[in-house]
Coordinates of C-alpha atoms in Angstrom, one line a residue:
X1 CA 104.6 126.9 128.3
X2 CA 105.9 125.2 125.2
X3 CA 105.5 121.7 123.8
X4 CA 108.3 119.5 125.4
X5 CA 108.8 116.1 123.8
X6 CA 109.9 113.5 126.4
X7 CA 112.2 111.8 125.4
X8 CA 113.6 114.1 122.7
X9 CA 112.3 114.0 119.2
X10 CA 115.8 113.2 118.1
X11 CA 115.5 109.9 119.9
X12 CA 112.5 108.8 117.7
X13 CA 109.7 110.5 119.7
X14 CA 108.0 112.1 116.7
X15 CA 105.8 111.8 113.7
X16 CA 104.3 108.2 113.7
X17 CA 104.4 107.6 117.5
X18 CA 100.9 107.5 118.8
X19 CA 99.8 108.7 122.3
X20 CA 96.7 109.2 124.3
X21 CA 96.1 110.8 127.7
X22 CA 94.8 108.5 130.5
X23 CA 91.6 109.8 132.1
X24 CA 89.9 108.8 135.4
X25 CA 86.3 109.8 136.0
X26 CA 84.0 108.3 138.6
X27 CA 86.8 105.7 139.3
X28 CA 86.6 104.5 135.7
X29 CA 89.7 104.5 133.5
X30 CA 89.6 105.6 129.9
X31 CA 91.8 107.2 127.3
X32 CA 91.4 110.4 125.3
X33 CA 91.7 110.4 121.5
X34 CA 94.8 108.8 120.3
X35 CA 97.0 111.1 118.0
X36 CA 100.3 110.9 116.2
X37 CA 103.2 113.2 117.0
X38 CA 105.0 111.6 119.9
X39 CA 104.9 111.9 123.7
X40 CA 104.8 115.4 125.0
X41 CA 103.6 117.8 127.6
X42 CA 103.3 121.5 127.5
X43 CA 105.4 121.7 130.6
X44 CA 108.6 123.8 129.9
X45 CA 109.1 127.5 129.2
X46 CA 110.7 128.3 125.9
X47 CA 114.1 129.1 127.4
X48 CA 114.4 125.8 129.3
X49 CA 113.0 123.8 126.3
X50 CA 115.5 125.5 124.0
X51 CA 118.4 124.8 126.5
X52 CA 117.5 121.0 126.6
X53 CA 117.2 120.9 122.9
X54 CA 120.5 122.7 122.0
X55 CA 122.7 121.3 124.8
X56 CA 121.5 117.8 126.0
X57 CA 118.9 116.2 123.8
X58 CA 121.4 115.4 121.1
X59 CA 123.5 113.3 123.5
X60 CA 120.4 111.5 124.6
X61 CA 119.4 110.6 121.1
X62 CA 123.0 109.4 120.3
X63 CA 123.0 107.2 123.3
X64 CA 119.6 105.7 122.4
X65 CA 120.6 105.1 118.8
X66 CA 123.8 103.4 119.9
X67 CA 121.9 101.1 122.2
X68 CA 119.4 100.2 119.5
X69 CA 122.1 99.5 117.0
X70 CA 124.0 97.2 119.5
X71 CA 120.7 95.4 120.5
X72 CA 119.7 94.8 116.8
X73 CA 123.1 93.5 115.9
X74 CA 123.2 91.0 118.7
X75 CA 119.7 89.7 117.8
X76 CA 120.9 89.3 114.2
X77 CA 123.9 87.2 115.4
X78 CA 121.8 85.4 118.1
X79 CA 124.3 86.4 120.8
X80 CA 123.4 86.3 124.5
X81 CA 122.5 89.3 126.5
X82 CA 125.4 91.6 127.6
X83 CA 126.8 91.3 131.1
X84 CA 126.9 93.5 133.0
X85 CA 125.9 96.3 130.5
X86 CA 126.1 97.0 126.8
X87 CA 129.6 98.4 125.7
X88 CA 128.1 101.6 124.5
X89 CA 129.7 105.0 125.0
X90 CA 127.8 108.2 126.0
X91 CA 127.9 111.6 127.5
X92 CA 126.5 110.8 130.9
X93 CA 126.2 114.3 132.2
X94 CA 124.3 115.5 129.1
X95 CA 122.1 112.4 129.0
X96 CA 121.0 112.8 132.6
X97 CA 120.3 116.4 132.2
X98 CA 118.1 115.8 129.2
X99 CA 116.2 113.2 131.1
X100 CA 115.7 115.4 134.2
X101 CA 114.7 118.4 132.3
X102 CA 112.1 116.3 130.4
X103 CA 110.8 115.0 133.8
X104 CA 110.4 118.6 135.0
X105 CA 108.1 119.0 132.0
X106 CA 105.7 116.3 133.4
X107 CA 104.6 118.3 136.4
X108 CA 105.2 121.8 137.9
X109 CA 105.3 120.2 141.4
X110 CA 108.8 118.9 140.8
X111 CA 110.0 122.5 140.7
X112 CA 108.4 123.1 144.0
X113 CA 109.8 119.9 145.5
X114 CA 113.3 120.2 144.3
X115 CA 114.0 123.9 143.5
X116 CA 117.8 123.6 143.9
X117 CA 117.9 120.8 141.3
X118 CA 115.7 122.9 138.9
X119 CA 118.0 126.0 139.4
X120 CA 121.2 123.9 138.8
X121 CA 119.8 122.6 135.6
X122 CA 118.7 126.0 134.4
X123 CA 122.0 127.5 135.4
X124 CA 124.0 124.9 133.5
X125 CA 126.1 123.9 136.5
X126 CA 128.8 121.5 135.3
X127 CA 128.6 119.3 138.4
X128 CA 125.3 118.6 140.0
X129 CA 124.4 116.7 143.1
X130 CA 121.1 115.0 143.4
X131 CA 119.0 116.3 146.3
X132 CA 118.2 114.3 149.3
X133 CA 115.2 112.1 149.1
X134 CA 115.3 111.3 145.4
X135 CA 117.2 109.2 142.9
X136 CA 117.3 108.6 139.2
X137 CA 117.0 105.0 138.1
X138 CA 117.4 103.5 134.6
X139 CA 116.9 100.2 132.7
X140 CA 117.0 99.0 129.2
X141 CA 113.4 98.8 127.9
X142 CA 112.4 96.5 124.9
X143 CA 108.7 97.1 124.5
X144 CA 107.2 99.3 121.8
X145 CA 104.6 100.5 124.3
X146 CA 105.3 104.0 125.7
X147 CA 104.5 105.7 129.0
X148 CA 105.1 109.2 130.4
X149 CA 103.7 109.9 133.8
X150 CA 104.1 111.9 137.0
X151 CA 103.7 111.4 140.7
X152 CA 101.7 108.3 141.6
X153 CA 102.3 105.1 143.7
X154 CA 101.3 101.6 143.2
X155 CA 100.9 98.6 145.7
X156 CA 100.7 95.0 144.7
X157 CA 98.0 93.5 146.9
X158 CA 97.7 90.1 145.2
X159 CA 100.4 87.6 144.9
X160 CA 104.0 88.9 145.5
X161 CA 104.1 92.0 147.8
X162 CA 105.5 94.9 146.0
X163 CA 105.3 98.7 145.8
X164 CA 106.1 101.3 143.2
X165 CA 106.7 104.9 144.2
X166 CA 107.8 107.6 141.8
X167 CA 107.8 111.3 141.0
X168 CA 108.2 111.0 137.2
X169 CA 108.7 108.2 134.7
X170 CA 109.7 107.8 131.0
X171 CA 109.2 104.5 129.3
X172 CA 110.3 104.8 125.6
X173 CA 112.3 102.1 123.8
X174 CA 115.3 101.4 124.4
X175 CA 115.3 103.0 127.8
X176 CA 113.2 103.5 130.9
X177 CA 113.8 106.1 133.5
X178 CA 112.2 106.6 136.9
X179 CA 112.6 109.4 139.4
X180 CA 111.9 107.8 142.7
X181 CA 112.3 108.3 146.4
X182 CA 115.6 106.9 147.8
X183 CA 114.4 106.5 151.4
X184 CA 113.0 103.1 152.0
X185 CA 112.0 103.7 155.6
X186 CA 108.4 102.7 156.2
X187 CA 108.2 100.5 153.2
X188 CA 109.4 97.3 154.7
X189 CA 105.9 96.0 155.3
X190 CA 105.1 96.7 151.6
X191 CA 107.6 94.1 150.2
X192 CA 110.1 94.9 147.5
X193 CA 110.1 97.3 144.6
X194 CA 110.7 96.4 141.0
X195 CA 113.0 99.3 140.9
X196 CA 115.4 97.8 143.4
X197 CA 117.5 96.1 140.6
X198 CA 117.5 99.1 138.3
X199 CA 120.7 101.0 137.7
X200 CA 121.2 104.3 139.6
X201 CA 122.2 107.3 137.4
X202 CA 122.6 110.0 140.1
X203 CA 126.4 110.3 139.7
X204 CA 126.0 110.9 135.9
X205 CA 125.2 114.6 136.9
X206 CA 128.8 114.9 138.2
X207 CA 130.1 114.6 134.6
X208 CA 130.5 117.9 132.7
X209 CA 129.7 118.6 129.1
X210 CA 133.3 117.7 128.2
X211 CA 132.9 114.0 129.1
X212 CA 131.4 112.7 125.9
X213 CA 132.6 109.1 125.6
X214 CA 132.2 107.2 128.8
X215 CA 131.7 103.4 128.6
X216 CA 128.3 102.4 130.1
X217 CA 130.0 99.4 131.7
X218 CA 132.0 101.8 133.8
X219 CA 129.0 103.8 134.8
X220 CA 126.8 100.8 135.8
X221 CA 129.3 98.3 137.3
X222 CA 126.4 96.3 138.8
X223 CA 124.7 95.9 135.5
X224 CA 121.6 97.3 133.8
X225 CA 118.5 95.1 133.7
X226 CA 116.2 94.8 130.8
X227 CA 112.5 95.2 131.4
X228 CA 110.0 94.1 128.8
X229 CA 106.9 96.0 130.2
X230 CA 105.9 98.6 132.7
X231 CA 105.9 96.9 136.3
X232 CA 102.2 97.8 136.8
X233 CA 101.3 96.1 133.5
X234 CA 102.6 92.8 134.9
X235 CA 99.5 91.3 136.5
X236 CA 97.6 94.7 136.3
X237 CA 94.7 93.3 138.3
X238 CA 97.0 92.7 141.2
X239 CA 97.9 96.4 141.7
X240 CA 96.2 99.2 143.4
X241 CA 97.2 102.7 142.1
X242 CA 97.0 105.9 144.2
X243 CA 97.3 109.3 142.9
X244 CA 96.1 112.9 143.1
X245 CA 94.4 113.9 139.8
X246 CA 95.5 117.5 140.2
X247 CA 99.2 116.5 140.2
X248 CA 99.4 113.4 138.1
X249 CA 99.1 112.9 134.4
X250 CA 99.7 109.7 132.4
X251 CA 100.4 109.6 128.6
X252 CA 100.5 106.1 127.0
X253 CA 101.2 105.2 123.4
X254 CA 102.9 103.1 120.9
X255 CA 106.1 103.2 118.7
X256 CA 105.3 101.7 115.2
X257 CA 107.1 98.4 114.4

């Protein structure tokens, strides 16, 4: 396995970005030694890592840089937030593939759960359909705190009843991505999910490599929300987290100001 940076290094995930691995022992949470060099897991073989780097990661970096440029310009001019989404152009198919290949680097169990999706990505299929039972959600993310994690759930037991279920997540300014179940059956008693308002990017996989300049407003007609922190960091004492330490890993860090 090779070192896979998630999101790509070209999107700013490198050098001065500090990260540390979350550890839980005897029900106590702690972090390993913080180190510079970005957010990464040794989770992709060399061939897949190279495929993502040469075909898709550049498109992701371009999308992220355009969003950051747009946001900074609006802040400088003190303009209101965009509605429904920033008028930024991107290559949706390449961006979604970059995100998903990075998510497959977070845990080998995704390849066991969704082998068809893994094969479609490796085979460079021009049009991919998301498998049943899962969806890719995205939001704008303003915080300099970063988080890369796989396979856990959270339930808010104090205050507002909420739940948070996911297979993989990437929080790295200016974007947050979550691969989450799309079947809400059995969750009615748990309340709502913070992800309910996020944009769905499943159909981005239907775009081939030749679609390189699609307006984000056309992809997300219902809008793209902005989140300022991870949902479980909002009232952290109100949440209970559940996970299997053999299948879940969390890396948290900070982008320098």
